[in-house]
Coordinates of N, CA, C and O in Angstrom, one line a residue:
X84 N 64.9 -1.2 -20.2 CA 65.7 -2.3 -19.5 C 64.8 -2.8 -18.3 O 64.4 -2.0 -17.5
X85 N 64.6 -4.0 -18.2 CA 63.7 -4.7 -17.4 C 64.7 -5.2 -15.9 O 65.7 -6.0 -16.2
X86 N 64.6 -4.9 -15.2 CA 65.6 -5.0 -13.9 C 65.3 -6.0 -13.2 O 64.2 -5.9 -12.5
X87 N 66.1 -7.4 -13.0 CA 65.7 -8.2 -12.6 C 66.1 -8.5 -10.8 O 66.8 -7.6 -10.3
X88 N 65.6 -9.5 -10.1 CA 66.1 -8.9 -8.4 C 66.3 -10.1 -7.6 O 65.9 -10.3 -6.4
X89 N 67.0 -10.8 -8.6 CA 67.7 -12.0 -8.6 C 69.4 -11.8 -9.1 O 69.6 -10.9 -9.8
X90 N 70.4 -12.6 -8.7 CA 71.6 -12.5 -8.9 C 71.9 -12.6 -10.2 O 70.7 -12.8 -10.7
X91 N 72.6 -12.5 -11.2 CA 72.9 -13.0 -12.6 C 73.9 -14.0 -12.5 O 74.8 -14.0 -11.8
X92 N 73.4 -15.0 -13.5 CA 74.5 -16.8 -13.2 C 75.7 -16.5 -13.1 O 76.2 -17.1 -12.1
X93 N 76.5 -15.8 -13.7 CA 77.6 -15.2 -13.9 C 78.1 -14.3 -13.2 O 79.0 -13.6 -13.6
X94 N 77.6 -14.0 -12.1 CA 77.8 -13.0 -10.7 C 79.2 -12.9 -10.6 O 79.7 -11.8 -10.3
X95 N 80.0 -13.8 -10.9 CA 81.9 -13.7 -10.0 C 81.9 -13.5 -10.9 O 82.3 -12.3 -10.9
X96 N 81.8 -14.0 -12.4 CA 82.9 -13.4 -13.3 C 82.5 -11.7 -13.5 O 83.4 -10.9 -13.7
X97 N 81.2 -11.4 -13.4 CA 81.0 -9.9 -13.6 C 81.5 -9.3 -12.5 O 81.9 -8.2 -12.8
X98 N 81.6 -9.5 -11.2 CA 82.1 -9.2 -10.1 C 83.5 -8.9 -10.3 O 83.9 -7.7 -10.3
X99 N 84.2 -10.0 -10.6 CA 86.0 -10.0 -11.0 C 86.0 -9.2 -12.0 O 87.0 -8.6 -11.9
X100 N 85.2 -8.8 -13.2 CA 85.2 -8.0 -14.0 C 85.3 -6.5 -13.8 O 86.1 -5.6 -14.3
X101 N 84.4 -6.3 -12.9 CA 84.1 -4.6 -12.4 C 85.3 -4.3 -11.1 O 85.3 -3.2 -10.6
X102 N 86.1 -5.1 -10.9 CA 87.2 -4.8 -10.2 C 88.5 -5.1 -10.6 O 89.5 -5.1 -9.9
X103 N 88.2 -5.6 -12.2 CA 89.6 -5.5 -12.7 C 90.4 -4.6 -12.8 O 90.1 -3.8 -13.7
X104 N 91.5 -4.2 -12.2 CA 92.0 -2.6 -12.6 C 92.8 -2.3 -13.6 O 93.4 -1.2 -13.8
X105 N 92.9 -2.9 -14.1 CA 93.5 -3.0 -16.0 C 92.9 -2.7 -16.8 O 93.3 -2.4 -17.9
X106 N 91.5 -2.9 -16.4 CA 90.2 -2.4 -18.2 C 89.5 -1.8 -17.8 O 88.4 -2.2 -17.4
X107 N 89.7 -0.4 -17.6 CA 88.4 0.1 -17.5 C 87.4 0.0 -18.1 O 86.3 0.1 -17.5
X108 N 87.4 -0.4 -19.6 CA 86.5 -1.0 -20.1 C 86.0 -2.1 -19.7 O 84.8 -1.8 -19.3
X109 N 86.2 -3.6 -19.5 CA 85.7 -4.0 -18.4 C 85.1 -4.0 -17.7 O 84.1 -4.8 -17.8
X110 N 85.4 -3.1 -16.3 CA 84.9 -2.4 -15.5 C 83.5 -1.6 -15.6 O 82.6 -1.4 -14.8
X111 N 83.7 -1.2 -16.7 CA 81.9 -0.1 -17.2 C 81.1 -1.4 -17.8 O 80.0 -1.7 -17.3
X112 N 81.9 -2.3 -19.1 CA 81.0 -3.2 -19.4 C 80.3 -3.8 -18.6 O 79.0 -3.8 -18.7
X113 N 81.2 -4.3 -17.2 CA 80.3 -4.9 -15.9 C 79.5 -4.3 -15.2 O 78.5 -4.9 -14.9
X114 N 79.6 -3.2 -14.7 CA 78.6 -2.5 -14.5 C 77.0 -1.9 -14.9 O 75.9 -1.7 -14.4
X115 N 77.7 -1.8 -16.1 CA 76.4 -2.2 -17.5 C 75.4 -3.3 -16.9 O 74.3 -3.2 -16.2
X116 N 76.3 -4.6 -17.5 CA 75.5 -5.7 -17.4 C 74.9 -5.4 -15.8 O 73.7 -5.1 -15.5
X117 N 75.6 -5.5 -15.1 CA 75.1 -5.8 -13.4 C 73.5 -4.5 -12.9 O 72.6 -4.7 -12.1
X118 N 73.9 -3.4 -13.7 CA 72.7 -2.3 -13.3 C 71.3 -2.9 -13.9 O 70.4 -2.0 -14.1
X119 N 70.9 -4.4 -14.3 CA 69.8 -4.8 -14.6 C 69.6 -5.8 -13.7 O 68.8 -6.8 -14.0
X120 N 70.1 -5.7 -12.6 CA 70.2 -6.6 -11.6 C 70.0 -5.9 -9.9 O 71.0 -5.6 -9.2
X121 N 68.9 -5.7 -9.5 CA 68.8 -5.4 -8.4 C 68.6 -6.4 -7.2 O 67.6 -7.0 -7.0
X122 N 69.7 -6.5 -6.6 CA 70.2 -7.7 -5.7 C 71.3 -6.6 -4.4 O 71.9 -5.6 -4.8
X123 N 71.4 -7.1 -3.2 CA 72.3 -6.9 -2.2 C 73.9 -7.1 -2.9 O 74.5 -6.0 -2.7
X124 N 74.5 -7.6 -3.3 CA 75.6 -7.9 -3.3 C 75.7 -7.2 -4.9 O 76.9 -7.1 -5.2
X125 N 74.9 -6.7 -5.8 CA 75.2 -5.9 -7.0 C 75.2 -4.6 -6.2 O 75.9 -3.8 -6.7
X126 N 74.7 -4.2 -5.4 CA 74.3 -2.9 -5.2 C 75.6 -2.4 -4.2 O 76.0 -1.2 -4.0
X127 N 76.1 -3.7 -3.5 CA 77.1 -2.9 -2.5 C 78.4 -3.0 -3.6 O 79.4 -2.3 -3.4
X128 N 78.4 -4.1 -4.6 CA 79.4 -3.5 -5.7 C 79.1 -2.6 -6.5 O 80.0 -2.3 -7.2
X129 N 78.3 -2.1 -6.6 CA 78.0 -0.9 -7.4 C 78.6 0.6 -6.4 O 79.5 1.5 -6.5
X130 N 77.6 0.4 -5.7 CA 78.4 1.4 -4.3 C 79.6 1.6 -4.5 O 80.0 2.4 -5.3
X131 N 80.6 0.7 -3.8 CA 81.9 0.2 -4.0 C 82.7 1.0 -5.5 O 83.7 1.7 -5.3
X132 N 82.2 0.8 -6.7 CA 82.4 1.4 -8.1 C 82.0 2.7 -8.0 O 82.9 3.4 -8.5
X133 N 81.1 3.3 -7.5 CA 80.5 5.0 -7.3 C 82.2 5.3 -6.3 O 83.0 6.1 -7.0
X134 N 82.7 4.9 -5.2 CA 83.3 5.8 -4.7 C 84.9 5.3 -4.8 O 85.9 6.0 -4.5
X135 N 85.1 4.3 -5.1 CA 86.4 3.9 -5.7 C 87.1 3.7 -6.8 O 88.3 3.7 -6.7
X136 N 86.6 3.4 -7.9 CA 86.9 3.8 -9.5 C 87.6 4.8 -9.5 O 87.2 5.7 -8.8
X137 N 88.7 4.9 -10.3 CA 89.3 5.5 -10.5 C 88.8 6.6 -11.8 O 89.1 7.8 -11.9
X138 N 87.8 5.6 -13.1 CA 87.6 6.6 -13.7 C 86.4 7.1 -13.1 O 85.8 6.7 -12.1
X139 N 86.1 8.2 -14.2 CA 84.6 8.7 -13.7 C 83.3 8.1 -14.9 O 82.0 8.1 -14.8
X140 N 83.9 7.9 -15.6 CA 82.6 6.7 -16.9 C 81.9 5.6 -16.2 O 80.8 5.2 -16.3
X141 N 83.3 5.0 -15.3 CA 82.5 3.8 -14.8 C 81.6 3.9 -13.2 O 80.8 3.1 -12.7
X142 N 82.4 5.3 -12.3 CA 81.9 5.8 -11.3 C 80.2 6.3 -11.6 O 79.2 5.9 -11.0
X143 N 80.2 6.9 -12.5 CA 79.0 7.6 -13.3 C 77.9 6.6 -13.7 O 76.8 6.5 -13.1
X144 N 78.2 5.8 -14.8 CA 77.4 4.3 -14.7 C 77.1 3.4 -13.6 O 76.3 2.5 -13.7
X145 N 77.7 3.5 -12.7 CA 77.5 2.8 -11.2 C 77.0 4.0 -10.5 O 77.1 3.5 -9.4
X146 N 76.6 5.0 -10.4 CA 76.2 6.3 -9.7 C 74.9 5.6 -10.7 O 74.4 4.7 -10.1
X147 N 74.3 5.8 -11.8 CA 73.1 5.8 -12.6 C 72.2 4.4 -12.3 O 71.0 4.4 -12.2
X148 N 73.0 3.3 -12.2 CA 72.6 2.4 -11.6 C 71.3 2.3 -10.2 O 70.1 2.2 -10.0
X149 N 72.6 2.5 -9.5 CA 72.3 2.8 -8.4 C 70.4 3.6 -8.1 O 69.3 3.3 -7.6
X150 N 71.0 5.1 -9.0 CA 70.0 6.1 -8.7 C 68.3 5.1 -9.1 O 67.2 5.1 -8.5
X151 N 68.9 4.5 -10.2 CA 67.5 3.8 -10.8 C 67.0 2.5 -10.0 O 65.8 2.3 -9.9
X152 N 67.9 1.8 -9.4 CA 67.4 1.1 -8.1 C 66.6 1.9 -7.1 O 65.9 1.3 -6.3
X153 N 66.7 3.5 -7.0 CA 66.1 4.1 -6.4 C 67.2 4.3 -5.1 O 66.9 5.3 -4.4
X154 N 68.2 3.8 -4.8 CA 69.5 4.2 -3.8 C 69.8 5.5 -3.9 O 69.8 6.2 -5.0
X155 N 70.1 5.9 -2.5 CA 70.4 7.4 -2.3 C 71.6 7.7 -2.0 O 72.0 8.0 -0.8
X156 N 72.4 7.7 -3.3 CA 74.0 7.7 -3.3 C 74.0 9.4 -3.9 O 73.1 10.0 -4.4
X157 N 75.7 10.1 -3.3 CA 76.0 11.4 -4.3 C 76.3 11.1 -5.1 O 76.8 10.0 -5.4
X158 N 76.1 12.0 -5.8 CA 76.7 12.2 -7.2 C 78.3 12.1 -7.4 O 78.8 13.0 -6.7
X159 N 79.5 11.1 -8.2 CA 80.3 11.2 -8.1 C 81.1 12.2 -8.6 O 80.4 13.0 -9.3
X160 N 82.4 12.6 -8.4 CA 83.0 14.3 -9.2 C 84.1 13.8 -9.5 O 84.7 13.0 -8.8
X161 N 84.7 14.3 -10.7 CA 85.8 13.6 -11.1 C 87.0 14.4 -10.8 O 87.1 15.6 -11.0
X162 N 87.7 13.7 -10.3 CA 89.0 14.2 -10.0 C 89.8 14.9 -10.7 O 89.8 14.9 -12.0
X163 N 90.6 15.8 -9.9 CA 90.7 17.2 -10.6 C 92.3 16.5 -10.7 O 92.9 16.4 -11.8
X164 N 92.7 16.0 -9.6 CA 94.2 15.6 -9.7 C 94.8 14.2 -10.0 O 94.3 13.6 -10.9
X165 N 95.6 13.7 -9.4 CA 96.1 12.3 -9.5 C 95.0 11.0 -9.3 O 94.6 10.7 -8.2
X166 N 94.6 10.5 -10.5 CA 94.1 9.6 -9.9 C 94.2 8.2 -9.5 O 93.3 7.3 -9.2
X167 N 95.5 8.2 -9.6 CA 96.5 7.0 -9.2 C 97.3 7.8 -7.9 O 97.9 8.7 -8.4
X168 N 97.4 7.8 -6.7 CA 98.5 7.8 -6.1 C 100.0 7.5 -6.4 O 100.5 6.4 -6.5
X169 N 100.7 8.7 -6.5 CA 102.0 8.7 -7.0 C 102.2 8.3 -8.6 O 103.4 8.1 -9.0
X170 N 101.3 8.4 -9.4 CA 100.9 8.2 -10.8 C 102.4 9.1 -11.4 O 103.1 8.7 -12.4
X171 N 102.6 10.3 -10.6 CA 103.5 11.3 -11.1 C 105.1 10.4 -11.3 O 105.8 10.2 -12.3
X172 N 105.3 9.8 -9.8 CA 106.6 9.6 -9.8 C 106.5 8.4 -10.9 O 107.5 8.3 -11.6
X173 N 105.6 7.5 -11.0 CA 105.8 6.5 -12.3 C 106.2 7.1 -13.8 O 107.0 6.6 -14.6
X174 N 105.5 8.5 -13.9 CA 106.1 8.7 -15.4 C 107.3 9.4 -15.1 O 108.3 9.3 -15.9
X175 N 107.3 9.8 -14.5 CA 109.2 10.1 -14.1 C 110.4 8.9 -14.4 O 111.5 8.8 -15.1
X176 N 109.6 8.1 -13.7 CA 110.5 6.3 -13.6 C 110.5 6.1 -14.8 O 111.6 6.3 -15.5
X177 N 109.2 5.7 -15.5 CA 109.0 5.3 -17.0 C 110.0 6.3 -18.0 O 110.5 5.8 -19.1
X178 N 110.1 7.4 -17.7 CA 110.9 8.5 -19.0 C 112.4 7.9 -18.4 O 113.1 7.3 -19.2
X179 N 112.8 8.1 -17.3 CA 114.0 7.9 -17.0 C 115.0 6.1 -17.0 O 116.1 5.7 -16.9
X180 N 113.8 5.7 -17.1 CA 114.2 4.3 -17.5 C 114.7 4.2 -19.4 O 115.6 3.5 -19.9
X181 N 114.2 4.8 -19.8 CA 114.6 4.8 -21.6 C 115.6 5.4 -21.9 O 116.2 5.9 -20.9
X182 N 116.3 5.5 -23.2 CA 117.5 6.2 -23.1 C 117.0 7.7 -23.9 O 116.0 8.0 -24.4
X183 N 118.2 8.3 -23.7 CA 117.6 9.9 -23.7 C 116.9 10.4 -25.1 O 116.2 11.4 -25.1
X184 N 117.0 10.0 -25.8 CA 116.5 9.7 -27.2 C 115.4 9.7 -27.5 O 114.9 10.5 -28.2
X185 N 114.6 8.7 -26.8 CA 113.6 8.1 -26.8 C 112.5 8.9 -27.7 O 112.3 10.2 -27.7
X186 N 111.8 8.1 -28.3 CA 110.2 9.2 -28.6 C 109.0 8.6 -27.8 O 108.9 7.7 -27.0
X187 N 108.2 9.4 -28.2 CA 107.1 9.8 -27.0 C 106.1 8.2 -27.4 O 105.2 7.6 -26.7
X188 N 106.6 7.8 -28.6 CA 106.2 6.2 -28.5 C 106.3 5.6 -28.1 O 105.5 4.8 -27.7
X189 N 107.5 5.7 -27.8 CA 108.7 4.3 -27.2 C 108.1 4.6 -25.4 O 107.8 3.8 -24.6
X190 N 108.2 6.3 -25.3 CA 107.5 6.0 -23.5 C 106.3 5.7 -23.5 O 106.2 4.7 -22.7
X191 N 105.0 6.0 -24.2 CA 103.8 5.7 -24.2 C 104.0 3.9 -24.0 O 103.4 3.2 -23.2
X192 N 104.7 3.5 -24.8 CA 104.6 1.6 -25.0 C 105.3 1.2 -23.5 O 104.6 0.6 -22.7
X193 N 106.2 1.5 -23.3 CA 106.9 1.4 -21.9 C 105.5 1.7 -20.9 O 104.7 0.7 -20.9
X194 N 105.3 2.4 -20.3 CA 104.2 3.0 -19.7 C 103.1 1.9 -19.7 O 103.1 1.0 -18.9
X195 N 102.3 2.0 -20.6 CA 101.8 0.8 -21.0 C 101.9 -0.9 -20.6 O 101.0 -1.4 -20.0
X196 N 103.1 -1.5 -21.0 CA 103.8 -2.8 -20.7 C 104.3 -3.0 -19.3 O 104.6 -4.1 -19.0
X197 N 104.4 -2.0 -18.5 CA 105.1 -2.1 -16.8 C 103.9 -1.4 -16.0 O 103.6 -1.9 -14.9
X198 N 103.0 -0.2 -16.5 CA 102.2 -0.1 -15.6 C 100.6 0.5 -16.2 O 100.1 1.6 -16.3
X199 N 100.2 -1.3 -16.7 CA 98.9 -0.5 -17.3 C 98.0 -0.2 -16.4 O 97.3 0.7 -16.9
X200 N 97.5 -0.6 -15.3 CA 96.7 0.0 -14.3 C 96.9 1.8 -14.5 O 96.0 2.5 -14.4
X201 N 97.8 2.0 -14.7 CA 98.3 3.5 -14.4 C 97.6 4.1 -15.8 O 96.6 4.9 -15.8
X202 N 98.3 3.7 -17.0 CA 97.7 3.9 -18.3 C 96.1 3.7 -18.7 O 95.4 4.6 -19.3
X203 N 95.6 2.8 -18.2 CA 94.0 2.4 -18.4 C 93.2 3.3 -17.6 O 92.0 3.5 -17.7
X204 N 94.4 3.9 -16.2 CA 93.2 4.7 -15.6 C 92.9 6.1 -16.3 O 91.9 6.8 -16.4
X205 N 94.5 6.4 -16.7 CA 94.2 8.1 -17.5 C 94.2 7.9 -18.6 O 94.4 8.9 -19.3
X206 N 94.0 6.8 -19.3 CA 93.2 6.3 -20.8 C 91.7 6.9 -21.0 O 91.3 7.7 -21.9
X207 N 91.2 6.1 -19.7 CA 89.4 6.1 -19.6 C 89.1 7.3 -19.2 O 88.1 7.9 -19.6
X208 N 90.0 8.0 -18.3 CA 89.7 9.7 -17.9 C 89.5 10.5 -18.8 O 88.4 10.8 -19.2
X209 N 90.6 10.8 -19.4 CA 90.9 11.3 -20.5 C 90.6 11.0 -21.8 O 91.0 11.7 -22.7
X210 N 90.0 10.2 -22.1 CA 89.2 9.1 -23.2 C 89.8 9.6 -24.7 O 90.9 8.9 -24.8
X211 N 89.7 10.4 -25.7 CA 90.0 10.4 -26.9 C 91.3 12.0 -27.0 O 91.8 12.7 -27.9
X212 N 91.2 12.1 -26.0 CA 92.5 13.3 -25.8 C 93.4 12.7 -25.0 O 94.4 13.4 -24.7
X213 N 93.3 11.4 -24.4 CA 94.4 10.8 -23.9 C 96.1 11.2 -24.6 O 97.0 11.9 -24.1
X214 N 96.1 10.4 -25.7 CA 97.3 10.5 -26.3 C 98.4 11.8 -26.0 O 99.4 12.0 -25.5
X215 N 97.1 12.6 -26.9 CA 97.8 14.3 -26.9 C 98.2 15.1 -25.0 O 99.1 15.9 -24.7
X216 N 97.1 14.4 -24.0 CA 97.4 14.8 -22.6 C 98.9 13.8 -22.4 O 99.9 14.4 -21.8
X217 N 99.1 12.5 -22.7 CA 100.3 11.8 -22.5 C 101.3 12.7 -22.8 O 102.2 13.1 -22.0
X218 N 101.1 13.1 -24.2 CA 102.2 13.3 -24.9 C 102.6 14.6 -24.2 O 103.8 14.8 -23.8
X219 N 101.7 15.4 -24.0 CA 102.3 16.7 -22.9 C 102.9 16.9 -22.0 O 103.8 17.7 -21.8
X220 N 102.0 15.5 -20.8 CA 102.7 14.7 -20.0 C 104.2 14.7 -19.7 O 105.0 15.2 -18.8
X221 N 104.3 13.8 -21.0 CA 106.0 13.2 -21.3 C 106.8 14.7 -21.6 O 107.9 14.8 -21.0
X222 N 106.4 15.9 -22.4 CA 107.2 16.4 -22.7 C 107.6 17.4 -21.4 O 108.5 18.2 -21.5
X223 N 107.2 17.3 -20.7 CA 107.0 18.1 -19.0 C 108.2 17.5 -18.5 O 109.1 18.2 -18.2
X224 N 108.2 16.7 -18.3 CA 108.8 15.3 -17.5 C 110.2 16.0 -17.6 O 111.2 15.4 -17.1

């Protein structure tokens, strides 16, 4: 990857991209793109992504970035606990909003539709055990 040290034409939209908090995917895609770009204003969004992201995929790819610009950032660690503030009392809200019935679908989709910031962040944490961590989640609740 050839690192260029000029801005990329597309700077805001990749910018608005890596701070969307709905996609983490997004968020890594931009990062991606932007770590072939060594410029002031990629590097303090990159920074910015090392210590506030919520996941650790896209904290990690902006940590790798970084290191390869040669920046002397820590290493990020992934959070052991909530990584939404008050994340807990939302799936509380979310179960207790449905009727008692409910299956672990109908909360997953709920959850989802009122608070995907919440879902997309322990989607990307959790990546392909998501579901099964939800679903334990919900049955706790």
């Amino acid at each position: 990857m050839k690192i260029q040290t000029e801005l990329p034409e597309n700077y805001l939209d990749l910018k608005k991209a890596a701070n969307y908090t709905s996609s983490w995917r997004e968020r890594l895609a931009a990062v991606q793109t932007l770590s072939s770009y060594k410029h002031e204003k990629v590097i303090d969004l990159l920074h910015n992504r090392v210590k506030a992201d919520t996941v650790f995929a896209v904290q990690q790819a902006a940590y790798e970035a970084l290191t390869n610009f040669g920046e002397d950032v820590p290493q990020p660690v992934r959070r052991k606990f909530e990584l939404i503030k008050g994340a807990e009392k939302v799936f509380v809200r979310v179960k207790k909003s449905l009727p008692a019935d409910h299956s672990f679908s109908d909360f997953a989709d709920k959850l989802k539709r009122t608070r995907l910031d919440v879902y997309d962040a322990y989607e990307g944490d959790q990546g392909e055990n998501f579901l099964p961590w939800l679903e334990a989640k919900w049955q706790t609740i």
